[in-house]
Amino acid sequence: MARMKFLCDAERCIECNACVTACKNENEVPWGINRRRVVTINDGSPGERSLSVACMHCSDAPCAAVCPVDCFYTTDDGVVLHDKDICIGCGYCFYACPFGAPQFPTTGAFGSRGKMDKCTFCAGGPEADNSSEERRKYGSNRLAEGKLPLCAEMCATRALLAGDGDTVSNIFRERVTWRGSSGLTWGWGVAYSKPGLRRGRGVEGKAAGKD
Amino acid sequence: MTEFIDGPLWYFALAVFLSGVVWRMFSIFRAGSKPDLSVPRRSAAVSAVMTSLRRFVPRHEMSPRIRLQLVAGYMFHLGLFALLLFAAPHVLFLQEHLLGFGWTPMPHWAFIVTSQIAFAGLLLLWLHRVLNPVTRLISDADDHVAAVLTFVVMLTGCLALMETFTGLRVLHRFTVELLMIYFPFSRLMHAFTFIPSRAYTGAWYGRRGVDA
Amino acid sequence: MNNNKRSLTAHQDDFFSVVKALLVIVLLLSIAPQALAAGDAEPAAKVVNPGAELWREVRQREAPVAGTTQVAGMDSGVLINIRGEQWRTFRMQQLIPAAGALLGGVLGIIVLFHLIKRGLRLELGRSGNYLLRFKEIDRVLHWFVATIFIFLALTGLILLTGRVVLIPMVGHDVFSVIASASKEGHNLFGPLFLLGVIGLFIRFVSKNFPGKGDIGWLLKAGGMFGGKHPSAGFFNAGEKIWFWLVIFIGLTLSATGLILEFPFFGQDRLIIELSLVLHGVGAVLLVAGLFGHIYMGTAGMEASLESMTSGYVDANWARQHHDQWAEACEAEGAVIAGEELAKKQRLRGTKNRVPDRPAAEEGQ
């Protein structure tokens, strides 16, 4: 069975936030909830890196471990999902999650959190695949249609990869090998062409003399 | 079970409540009063109104002795009616099932604060009832049943605050129906009788020139 | 600090802001040389990916690395929060088992103690004379706090241990309903508990300062293991300890509870996780204390419950358990004979000679 994973290539991510928007649109999540976000570290200074983060579908998920009503389950594809009919909106999963994935609609003041919402790897919920009930509660179920999550499918720089862990890591491994040690530079230039190629075109940039 | 509580039992409870209240009020008014042959010293009607209003505040001599009942009583009653009439699910329910029109409900945070005030008031009142030797002596089963039933209705309502679990909503509705069936046959009727009772007393004494 | 919700964090504890700022400075200092070195690195030298240090920071440092993000929300700039895992370990592997062990253990000890000692009897029997121990307002306050605390303890324990205890018994769907009700009820009654604790403090603090005889009482463990009953005032040392536990743990529970209930004032996950830890530990300790308190107030000590129901205690009870207070009362002549008490209670309602209200007035 596949073991679904996300992998974000920090050398490629350009913080365009298209994955965030695509996710919101595809899953029709309510206001105030973002299942995916892009975090930029050292914004504006050399060494800046961006990563697109959502639920990482952990093999040993802390959210599932702390949930007082035990509403999480892992699908055969290794996707961590939860049952909104059982969730009581306590917020514990958010406190345990390293990635800040669980989101809560705060409809009012005084801790009135609604039911938790998080990235489903576009795999819906416990309801029948692609039922209207499932769509209303969890958004789309692209996996059942044989498609991958939309955030990764439409990533313009192919920074965000989604799919079986083996496949995804093979793609990433290839990239790293191809890049060599060019991680000395930052930004997207390295990701798309060999430094030698750029020198020939007079677009050397910071990678000049490093091949 | 859910269908029964939402359907037949609700209509039964509503019928018992309405007919019971009408019947009790009718029998009280039908009993009437003896013709009063005394020469009126003061207007009975004015005294009736005045007494009805004056009784919202305790008499000066009584006030230090019933401070707890006064404060807790107002906390509970004002809270209860604010919840009954202005809680968002209640407004929605009245609009959809009974009246056909609604009004602006209170925000969620106000609901919480109000219910806390009401709970504190009810709890204090009931504790006073059982801990004070006099009130304990004059309380009978009806008083305790009414207090506990009201408490359970409020509690189940607040437990259903998340408004997503049918079981909790139905539980609240069930306790409400029990309360409605119990209501006309208990001292809970004071919700309807307290003004006529005050007015009667006020008129009776006022006509004789007694400051009651 | 690259915190994009700076305005929200205005209320945040200064301490944590300082700690975070320091950690960010340390982080920046440790990254800076790498970033500078990247500019004039020699091609022949061993190349280190400047990202490596960055990712090490992100994944392993004690403090979460704060970045920027376009998405609003609590800690949304934090890439990896390693505290959550510590909290999870604490909650699932330490707090829940420890809570079960402590509460079960305390219950077991109480049952065992009761089976062996059969509680504390009145040594001299009843005297038929009474002393006023708690005024009505004190009793109302006590039962107000007691009701709310027991409700909070029940709902809290359901939320804490329900997954282990109740889900195997009732299943996920039913437990979810119970847990939702518990959560809403717990949140609703929590703030009332704070008011109750403040009330208890105001009413009882003056009698709970350490006094003469407390050390001796503690050394003899309240006379629990035979021997002469140690001397005590209005409250003995055990009761004083319980009072201060209620006050301090109660205030801690209230403070942390309010932090948890209103997560809208910029408190981040670290503060909330710490609050959950304190709240859980404090609650379990206080519930364990409650078991002891309930036992000593009911089956554990003959004739002690009366002090909280009628407010009057038998003079012999007072002499046995609170000799200093009993002596003071006797010196004041505050001892009430049984018949006198019965008469007094019946007459209390009409003491001020307020005229009877008309019978027509119903239900007031």
PDB file of N, CA and C in Angstrom, chain C residues 33 49 65 75 98 122 146-147 158 170 174 177 179 187 209 228 235 250 269 276-277 312 332 357:
ATOM      1  N   PRO C  33      26.997  33.943  10.929  1.00  0.00           N
ATOM      2  CA  PRO C  33      28.305  33.595  10.372  1.00  0.00           C
ATOM      3  C   PRO C  33      28.178  32.723   9.129  1.00  0.00           C
ATOM      4  N   ASN C  49      25.991  23.182   3.145  1.00  0.00           N
ATOM      5  CA  ASN C  49      24.741  23.819   2.753  1.00  0.00           C
ATOM      6  C   ASN C  49      24.298  24.771   3.852  1.00  0.00           C
ATOM      7  N   VAL C  65      11.229  28.057  15.845  1.00  0.00           N
ATOM      8  CA  VAL C  65      11.732  29.137  15.018  1.00  0.00           C
ATOM      9  C   VAL C  65      10.549  29.863  14.413  1.00  0.00           C
ATOM     10  N   ASP C  75       0.367  31.172  16.383  1.00  0.00           N
ATOM     11  CA  ASP C  75       1.655  30.553  16.071  1.00  0.00           C
ATOM     12  C   ASP C  75       1.776  30.115  14.618  1.00  0.00           C
ATOM     13  N   ALA C  98      -0.715   8.554  36.146  1.00  0.00           N
ATOM     14  CA  ALA C  98      -0.497   9.031  37.508  1.00  0.00           C
ATOM     15  C   ALA C  98      -1.821   9.417  38.159  1.00  0.00           C
ATOM     16  N   LEU C 122     -17.401   9.457  68.417  1.00  0.00           N
ATOM     17  CA  LEU C 122     -17.471  10.408  69.520  1.00  0.00           C
ATOM     18  C   LEU C 122     -17.129   9.639  70.799  1.00  0.00           C
ATOM     19  N   ALA C 146     -18.785  23.401  46.678  1.00  0.00           N
ATOM     20  CA  ALA C 146     -18.732  21.945  46.616  1.00  0.00           C
ATOM     21  C   ALA C 146     -19.465  21.429  45.385  1.00  0.00           C
ATOM     22  N   THR C 147     -20.679  21.937  45.156  1.00  0.00           N
ATOM     23  CA  THR C 147     -21.451  21.493  43.989  1.00  0.00           C
ATOM     24  C   THR C 147     -20.679  21.739  42.708  1.00  0.00           C
ATOM     25  N   ILE C 158     -13.776  13.024  33.171  1.00  0.00           N
ATOM     26  CA  ILE C 158     -14.301  12.382  31.955  1.00  0.00           C
ATOM     27  C   ILE C 158     -13.427  12.760  30.767  1.00  0.00           C
ATOM     28  N   VAL C 170     -18.500   2.433  26.393  1.00  0.00           N
ATOM     29  CA  VAL C 170     -19.696   2.944  25.714  1.00  0.00           C
ATOM     30  C   VAL C 170     -19.485   3.169  24.221  1.00  0.00           C
ATOM     31  N   VAL C 174     -21.111   7.429  21.571  1.00  0.00           N
ATOM     32  CA  VAL C 174     -21.736   7.845  22.832  1.00  0.00           C
ATOM     33  C   VAL C 174     -20.758   8.679  23.645  1.00  0.00           C
ATOM     34  N   VAL C 177     -20.572  12.299  22.657  1.00  0.00           N
ATOM     35  CA  VAL C 177     -21.663  13.133  23.186  1.00  0.00           C
ATOM     36  C   VAL C 177     -21.378  13.502  24.640  1.00  0.00           C
ATOM     37  N   ALA C 179     -18.516  13.606  26.102  1.00  0.00           N
ATOM     38  CA  ALA C 179     -17.346  14.482  26.190  1.00  0.00           C
ATOM     39  C   ALA C 179     -17.702  15.902  25.777  1.00  0.00           C
ATOM     40  N   ASN C 187     -16.482  24.303  30.830  1.00  0.00           N
ATOM     41  CA  ASN C 187     -16.182  25.691  30.476  1.00  0.00           C
ATOM     42  C   ASN C 187     -17.163  26.657  31.122  1.00  0.00           C
ATOM     43  N   PHE C 209      -4.873  30.952  59.572  1.00  0.00           N
ATOM     44  CA  PHE C 209      -3.448  31.218  59.705  1.00  0.00           C
ATOM     45  C   PHE C 209      -2.846  30.201  60.658  1.00  0.00           C
ATOM     46  N   LYS C 228      -3.359  10.156  72.470  1.00  0.00           N
ATOM     47  CA  LYS C 228      -4.300  11.199  72.856  1.00  0.00           C
ATOM     48  C   LYS C 228      -4.556  12.127  71.675  1.00  0.00           C
ATOM     49  N   PHE C 235     -10.000  25.515  63.483  1.00  0.00           N
ATOM     50  CA  PHE C 235      -9.600  24.566  62.450  1.00  0.00           C
ATOM     51  C   PHE C 235      -8.320  23.890  62.911  1.00  0.00           C
ATOM     52  N   GLY C 250      -6.838  26.018  43.815  1.00  0.00           N
ATOM     53  CA  GLY C 250      -8.056  26.544  43.189  1.00  0.00           C
ATOM     54  C   GLY C 250      -7.769  27.771  42.342  1.00  0.00           C
ATOM     55  N   ARG C 269       1.064  28.564  22.002  1.00  0.00           N
ATOM     56  CA  ARG C 269       0.897  27.170  22.385  1.00  0.00           C
ATOM     57  C   ARG C 269       1.697  26.804  23.627  1.00  0.00           C
ATOM     58  N   LEU C 276      -2.098  23.635  30.551  1.00  0.00           N
ATOM     59  CA  LEU C 276      -2.727  22.315  30.604  1.00  0.00           C
ATOM     60  C   LEU C 276      -2.017  21.416  31.612  1.00  0.00           C
ATOM     61  N   VAL C 277      -0.691  21.523  31.651  1.00  0.00           N
ATOM     62  CA  VAL C 277       0.066  20.717  32.603  1.00  0.00           C
ATOM     63  C   VAL C 277      -0.309  21.089  34.032  1.00  0.00           C
ATOM     64  N   TYR C 312     -24.694  23.586  63.510  1.00  0.00           N
ATOM     65  CA  TYR C 312     -24.403  23.383  64.931  1.00  0.00           C
ATOM     66  C   TYR C 312     -23.717  22.035  65.124  1.00  0.00           C
ATOM     67  N   GLU C 332     -17.147  31.852  76.736  1.00  0.00           N
ATOM     68  CA  GLU C 332     -18.047  32.928  76.322  1.00  0.00           C
ATOM     69  C   GLU C 332     -19.495  32.629  76.662  1.00  0.00           C
ATOM     70  N   ARG C 357     -47.356  37.894  56.268  1.00  0.00           N
ATOM     71  CA  ARG C 357     -47.828  38.414  54.997  1.00  0.00           C
ATOM     72  C   ARG C 357     -49.161  37.764  54.663  1.00  0.00           C
TER      73      ARG C 357
END
